[in-house]
Amino acid sequence: MTQQGRGRRKLIEIAMPLAAVDAQSVREKSIRVGHPSTLHLWWSRKPLAAARAVLFAQLVDDPSARPDRFPTQAEQDAERARLLDLVGRLSAWDATADPGLVAQARREVAESLGGREVVLWDPFAGGGSIPLEAQRLGLPVVAGDLNPVAVLLQRALLEVPRRWRGRAAVTGQDGQGPGRSGQGPDGPGDGLAEDLRSFGRDVLEAAAVRLRPLYPQVHWDGHLHDVAAYLWVRTVACGNPGCTATVPMLSNPWLRRGRGGDVWLDARWDGEALRFAVVNGSGATPRTGRGAVFGCLACGTATTPDDVKGRARDGGLGRALRCVVPDAGRGRPFLVVDEARVCPPVAAPAPEQDPDPGHDLELELDPAVTNAPTYGASTVGSLHLPRQRQALRVFAEEVRAMTGRVEQAALDAGWDATDAACYGRDMTVLLGLVLGRLSNRMSTACVWNAHRGLVEQTFIQNNAIAFPWDFAEANPLSGASGSWTTQLELVARVVQRCDPAAEAVVIRQDARVPPPLPSEGSVVVSTDPPYFDYFLYSSLSDYFYVWLRRALADVAPELFGEPGTPREQEIVARRDDGGRGFLEGLTASMATIARTAAPDLPLTVWYAYRSTRTGSGLSAWAAFLSAVAQAGLMVTATWPIRTERTEGVKTGRNSLASSLVVVCRRRDDQADRAGRAQYLAGLRARIPAAVVRLQADGVSPVDLEQAALGPGLAVYTGYALVSGADGRPLPVAEALGLVNQVLAETFARQEAELDPGSGFCLAWLRRHGFGPGPRPAAEELACARGTVLAALLHRGLLSEQGATVRLVTAQALPAPGPAATEPGSSWERVLRLAGAVEAGDHARAVELLDSGENGPDPVTCRELAYAAYRACQDGGRTGEARLFNALGTALPTLTGRDSSSAGR
């Protein structure tokens, strides 16, 4: 295998402070105000902390590459520690507001680049995190995407704030006409944000004049109040031919949970109609259904899933208003009111009034998009109530009408005609994103959050549109959650905070096509390509596209000239081609990237995958590995970084917590070839040590197998060709199969080194979890593992009842004592550690790790925690797996380990 090609090695190829970057990435998920993710929804948006850390480490030299400055190992280690500390501090959210720290990072980058001009190109820029952080580091960027909604977001984030940086507002602070034209704003984005708020209020006022009759106020506590939310339930006619009742499909009756006392909604059939009543939840048990099975309130006949689907397809499901929530400050009540009183009929617009019925765009029936067509909701428009469709139409029209008003205000403030016209277009784009955010809170996929007291967004599941039986309708004219006002302020906060330091060019372009880049200078690439079939971006973004198109077709005709987003050209795996289109598209894209990127600089590719479907024809990782190898790239390092939300780990959904950052360089033309045996030997030499490092770094057990693919990718791509026994190229799927084989061997060796008692407990966990199992089988297993069942029972690791035995849970372990603390008992210590972590008692967990000179060492405990997670997963025990996943992730923090690891 050849050595690394031309160019000095970069920090990211040697070390990364994973613990610090992971912590900041997780923290960033809870930051909402002013965060670019609140500009508009996009899928799998990378945390700014991780993007900033990766780009910096990708551009800065590793000290080992500068022996002229750091001639000794000690000097190199000291300088690397300094740089890793800088990466950790730079990844913090607060670092973006620290001009001194950002300036230091820019100097480090400029010094490593030796003054050369470098342009960042991200061909799959999506929500814009990577190019935004490149701008922050002082690099000009070229960002691209095929999807018009993504391109719109990138323009609003990367181009618009830069264009009007430091300009004063053209409106007064009260929004009344020209003002402050000669007075500079306090911050770079203050003027733009002030104007956005002002013109956004104008949009609301104009829309309210037209929409107010559709949103009557309600009486409460002697006053009139706007309704903040309308809570609905879908209904279906009873399937009993002799019954005339309507069945409410009430799956979540809770109105308030926790603070303020539990409140729920009761439903009754009075012989003629459904009646609802608000009930104090104390000591009560609300009646609900499960799945699509609901009992008739009149005769008790239960609905069936097939019956519900059939009725939905034939005539659509009905709906009933459960109650309304007045916008009356804290402690808002829940009022059962007459539906006709608060929900006046909405007349459908005549064809000449609505010449562009784009909301009729078909929804794709796919687990990665929505199941709504199964229940008769086959178009984007069918996801909205008539009142919601009318409101979105009106807001879109008012946004569209603002372009000329903004331009005139800029002219009145003394701007030249060219700038004024551009400002009008840019302001309309920002207002369009407010409309997009509003549409996300205005569909029958929105639900009521009883814990937080608000209407959740359509994409609450992030990558799919649900079809809930109970849904919530927000009032866009109120000031509550889901209103125009709240969405406007969220966008304005982003604009106000945004301070791009370098130029950006955003283009709509297929990643397979070379971008228009300057001929001089070098191109550095960092990108986040699609994850096989996990996000079907076009089908998902059609939901927003239909409303954005109505508002922005005049100011961005190149983005909104087509009825829908480009599904045909999209690089994703669809069910009808077995992933072939994804393989071809990704391979062509990686080849373009390899040809475009500077040969002496590494490029980084973010990748994560876990399929939303079963039986996918082509392995996503096989497609990725094939694309990288065919592009002439070799992997020089891989880093698992915690970039995704972790709800899936908690609930059992098929999701990931981490992405794998794959660092690549062009493979040397003279790279060696290898046979299957040589390749397998390379895997066995590299993967076991890599697994130990990954576990030590606290890579989530749920993500360990994916992260361990990295070293395998490096071995495979380091060869010009790997051939099989017949001399033909080894199939990529077989190459990955060998990676998994070596990984399984590594795990087996770790488990084989356990003490006999722990080996028994792990094997029993794999078979039965913490449930009961037959005692004879336990006796047989104990004998095979070299231990005695009676001893395990005596030590309190097992309990018995009749002819069954079961593992004792962490909470039920006996208090530490001579009978329960036999030296060498890894299982006991791991179980106690897991219990302490689950309870949030990290001090106790640290004490357990430090106690006992003769007890199991932390490395053994760590390996057992990962093995226990795999055992639970093998048995389909998601809840138990979560316990050990949390422990494996927490162990580096508990041991005080600095997770700055050698390159994989």
PDB file of N, CA, C and O in Angstrom, residues 101-131:
ATOM      1  N   LEU A 101     -11.276  34.955  19.460  1.00  0.00           N
ATOM      2  CA  LEU A 101     -11.080  33.534  19.198  1.00  0.00           C
ATOM      3  C   LEU A 101     -11.243  33.228  17.714  1.00  0.00           C
ATOM      4  O   LEU A 101     -10.456  32.463  17.134  1.00  0.00           O
ATOM      5  N   VAL A 102     -12.255  33.804  17.083  1.00  0.00           N
ATOM      6  CA  VAL A 102     -12.458  33.578  15.651  1.00  0.00           C
ATOM      7  C   VAL A 102     -11.278  34.126  14.856  1.00  0.00           C
ATOM      8  O   VAL A 102     -10.805  33.488  13.896  1.00  0.00           O
ATOM      9  N   ALA A 103     -10.770  35.291  15.245  1.00  0.00           N
ATOM     10  CA  ALA A 103      -9.616  35.872  14.543  1.00  0.00           C
ATOM     11  C   ALA A 103      -8.391  34.985  14.691  1.00  0.00           C
ATOM     12  O   ALA A 103      -7.605  34.820  13.742  1.00  0.00           O
ATOM     13  N   GLN A 104      -8.209  34.390  15.880  1.00  0.00           N
ATOM     14  CA  GLN A 104      -7.077  33.471  16.081  1.00  0.00           C
ATOM     15  C   GLN A 104      -7.201  32.270  15.156  1.00  0.00           C
ATOM     16  O   GLN A 104      -6.213  31.827  14.546  1.00  0.00           O
ATOM     17  N   ALA A 105      -8.421  31.722  15.031  1.00  0.00           N
ATOM     18  CA  ALA A 105      -8.633  30.578  14.144  1.00  0.00           C
ATOM     19  C   ALA A 105      -8.319  30.944  12.701  1.00  0.00           C
ATOM     20  O   ALA A 105      -7.692  30.163  11.972  1.00  0.00           O
ATOM     21  N   ARG A 106      -8.717  32.131  12.281  1.00  0.00           N
ATOM     22  CA  ARG A 106      -8.439  32.553  10.908  1.00  0.00           C
ATOM     23  C   ARG A 106      -6.942  32.686  10.671  1.00  0.00           C
ATOM     24  O   ARG A 106      -6.432  32.326   9.598  1.00  0.00           O
ATOM     25  N   ARG A 107      -6.217  33.186  11.662  1.00  0.00           N
ATOM     26  CA  ARG A 107      -4.761  33.315  11.511  1.00  0.00           C
ATOM     27  C   ARG A 107      -4.102  31.948  11.386  1.00  0.00           C
ATOM     28  O   ARG A 107      -3.183  31.761  10.579  1.00  0.00           O
ATOM     29  N   GLU A 108      -4.567  30.995  12.196  1.00  0.00           N
ATOM     30  CA  GLU A 108      -4.004  29.642  12.125  1.00  0.00           C
ATOM     31  C   GLU A 108      -4.225  29.037  10.740  1.00  0.00           C
ATOM     32  O   GLU A 108      -3.329  28.413  10.162  1.00  0.00           O
ATOM     33  N   VAL A 109      -5.432  29.223  10.199  1.00  0.00           N
ATOM     34  CA  VAL A 109      -5.743  28.687   8.874  1.00  0.00           C
ATOM     35  C   VAL A 109      -4.882  29.358   7.821  1.00  0.00           C
ATOM     36  O   VAL A 109      -4.284  28.692   6.954  1.00  0.00           O
ATOM     37  N   ALA A 110      -4.797  30.683   7.871  1.00  0.00           N
ATOM     38  CA  ALA A 110      -4.026  31.424   6.869  1.00  0.00           C
ATOM     39  C   ALA A 110      -2.554  31.030   6.913  1.00  0.00           C
ATOM     40  O   ALA A 110      -1.900  30.887   5.870  1.00  0.00           O
ATOM     41  N   GLU A 111      -2.025  30.812   8.108  1.00  0.00           N
ATOM     42  CA  GLU A 111      -0.608  30.436   8.232  1.00  0.00           C
ATOM     43  C   GLU A 111      -0.353  29.063   7.625  1.00  0.00           C
ATOM     44  O   GLU A 111       0.647  28.854   6.924  1.00  0.00           O
ATOM     45  N   SER A 112      -1.259  28.114   7.879  1.00  0.00           N
ATOM     46  CA  SER A 112      -1.074  26.775   7.315  1.00  0.00           C
ATOM     47  C   SER A 112      -1.209  26.780   5.798  1.00  0.00           C
ATOM     48  O   SER A 112      -0.562  25.981   5.108  1.00  0.00           O
ATOM     49  N   LEU A 113      -2.053  27.658   5.273  1.00  0.00           N
ATOM     50  CA  LEU A 113      -2.231  27.742   3.822  1.00  0.00           C
ATOM     51  C   LEU A 113      -1.136  28.554   3.150  1.00  0.00           C
ATOM     52  O   LEU A 113      -1.060  28.594   1.914  1.00  0.00           O
ATOM     53  N   GLY A 114      -0.297  29.190   3.934  1.00  0.00           N
ATOM     54  CA  GLY A 114       0.827  29.932   3.369  1.00  0.00           C
ATOM     55  C   GLY A 114       0.417  31.117   2.509  1.00  0.00           C
ATOM     56  O   GLY A 114       1.137  31.493   1.574  1.00  0.00           O
ATOM     57  N   GLY A 115      -0.724  31.698   2.797  1.00  0.00           N
ATOM     58  CA  GLY A 115      -1.167  32.870   2.054  1.00  0.00           C
ATOM     59  C   GLY A 115      -1.861  32.568   0.741  1.00  0.00           C
ATOM     60  O   GLY A 115      -2.304  33.491   0.051  1.00  0.00           O
ATOM     61  N   ARG A 116      -2.005  31.320   0.371  1.00  0.00           N
ATOM     62  CA  ARG A 116      -2.669  30.985  -0.897  1.00  0.00           C
ATOM     63  C   ARG A 116      -4.174  31.180  -0.782  1.00  0.00           C
ATOM     64  O   ARG A 116      -4.759  31.073   0.287  1.00  0.00           O
ATOM     65  N   GLU A 117      -4.812  31.487  -1.895  1.00  0.00           N
ATOM     66  CA  GLU A 117      -6.257  31.662  -1.946  1.00  0.00           C
ATOM     67  C   GLU A 117      -6.928  30.286  -2.023  1.00  0.00           C
ATOM     68  O   GLU A 117      -6.592  29.477  -2.888  1.00  0.00           O
ATOM     69  N   VAL A 118      -7.851  30.051  -1.136  1.00  0.00           N
ATOM     70  CA  VAL A 118      -8.574  28.776  -1.102  1.00  0.00           C
ATOM     71  C   VAL A 118     -10.068  29.058  -1.094  1.00  0.00           C
ATOM     72  O   VAL A 118     -10.539  29.930  -0.371  1.00  0.00           O
ATOM     73  N   VAL A 119     -10.806  28.317  -1.907  1.00  0.00           N
ATOM     74  CA  VAL A 119     -12.257  28.434  -1.978  1.00  0.00           C
ATOM     75  C   VAL A 119     -12.874  27.134  -1.487  1.00  0.00           C
ATOM     76  O   VAL A 119     -12.450  26.047  -1.887  1.00  0.00           O
ATOM     77  N   LEU A 120     -13.866  27.252  -0.608  1.00  0.00           N
ATOM     78  CA  LEU A 120     -14.592  26.079  -0.138  1.00  0.00           C
ATOM     79  C   LEU A 120     -15.733  25.782  -1.101  1.00  0.00           C
ATOM     80  O   LEU A 120     -16.555  26.653  -1.404  1.00  0.00           O
ATOM     81  N   TRP A 121     -15.792  24.547  -1.579  1.00  0.00           N
ATOM     82  CA  TRP A 121     -16.910  24.119  -2.416  1.00  0.00           C
ATOM     83  C   TRP A 121     -17.658  23.003  -1.712  1.00  0.00           C
ATOM     84  O   TRP A 121     -17.076  21.999  -1.323  1.00  0.00           O
ATOM     85  N   ASP A 122     -18.973  23.220  -1.547  1.00  0.00           N
ATOM     86  CA  ASP A 122     -19.845  22.208  -0.981  1.00  0.00           C
ATOM     87  C   ASP A 122     -20.948  21.936  -1.993  1.00  0.00           C
ATOM     88  O   ASP A 122     -21.889  22.719  -2.127  1.00  0.00           O
ATOM     89  N   PRO A 123     -20.857  20.833  -2.739  1.00  0.00           N
ATOM     90  CA  PRO A 123     -21.855  20.561  -3.777  1.00  0.00           C
ATOM     91  C   PRO A 123     -23.184  20.032  -3.247  1.00  0.00           C
ATOM     92  O   PRO A 123     -24.169  19.977  -3.983  1.00  0.00           O
ATOM     93  N   PHE A 124     -23.229  19.607  -1.971  1.00  0.00           N
ATOM     94  CA  PHE A 124     -24.472  19.156  -1.344  1.00  0.00           C
ATOM     95  C   PHE A 124     -24.719  20.027  -0.111  1.00  0.00           C
ATOM     96  O   PHE A 124     -24.803  19.538   1.014  1.00  0.00           O
ATOM     97  N   ALA A 125     -24.866  21.327  -0.307  1.00  0.00           N
ATOM     98  CA  ALA A 125     -24.818  22.261   0.817  1.00  0.00           C
ATOM     99  C   ALA A 125     -26.056  22.220   1.694  1.00  0.00           C
ATOM    100  O   ALA A 125     -26.011  22.676   2.839  1.00  0.00           O
ATOM    101  N   GLY A 126     -27.192  21.725   1.212  1.00  0.00           N
ATOM    102  CA  GLY A 126     -28.373  21.555   2.056  1.00  0.00           C
ATOM    103  C   GLY A 126     -28.740  22.811   2.806  1.00  0.00           C
ATOM    104  O   GLY A 126     -29.010  23.858   2.231  1.00  0.00           O
ATOM    105  N   GLY A 127     -28.753  22.722   4.144  1.00  0.00           N
ATOM    106  CA  GLY A 127     -29.110  23.870   4.975  1.00  0.00           C
ATOM    107  C   GLY A 127     -28.012  24.885   5.156  1.00  0.00           C
ATOM    108  O   GLY A 127     -28.234  25.918   5.801  1.00  0.00           O
ATOM    109  N   GLY A 128     -26.812  24.625   4.637  1.00  0.00           N
ATOM    110  CA  GLY A 128     -25.754  25.636   4.607  1.00  0.00           C
ATOM    111  C   GLY A 128     -24.801  25.676   5.778  1.00  0.00           C
ATOM    112  O   GLY A 128     -23.995  26.599   5.882  1.00  0.00           O
ATOM    113  N   SER A 129     -24.814  24.680   6.666  1.00  0.00           N
ATOM    114  CA  SER A 129     -23.937  24.730   7.847  1.00  0.00           C
ATOM    115  C   SER A 129     -22.461  24.775   7.479  1.00  0.00           C
ATOM    116  O   SER A 129     -21.692  25.556   8.037  1.00  0.00           O
ATOM    117  N   ILE A 130     -22.052  23.912   6.550  1.00  0.00           N
ATOM    118  CA  ILE A 130     -20.624  23.820   6.220  1.00  0.00           C
ATOM    119  C   ILE A 130     -20.129  25.097   5.549  1.00  0.00           C
ATOM    120  O   ILE A 130     -19.118  25.679   5.990  1.00  0.00           O
ATOM    121  N   PRO A 131     -20.785  25.614   4.491  1.00  0.00           N
ATOM    122  CA  PRO A 131     -20.287  26.866   3.914  1.00  0.00           C
ATOM    123  C   PRO A 131     -20.375  28.050   4.865  1.00  0.00           C
ATOM    124  O   PRO A 131     -19.529  28.950   4.815  1.00  0.00           O
TER     125      PRO A 131
END
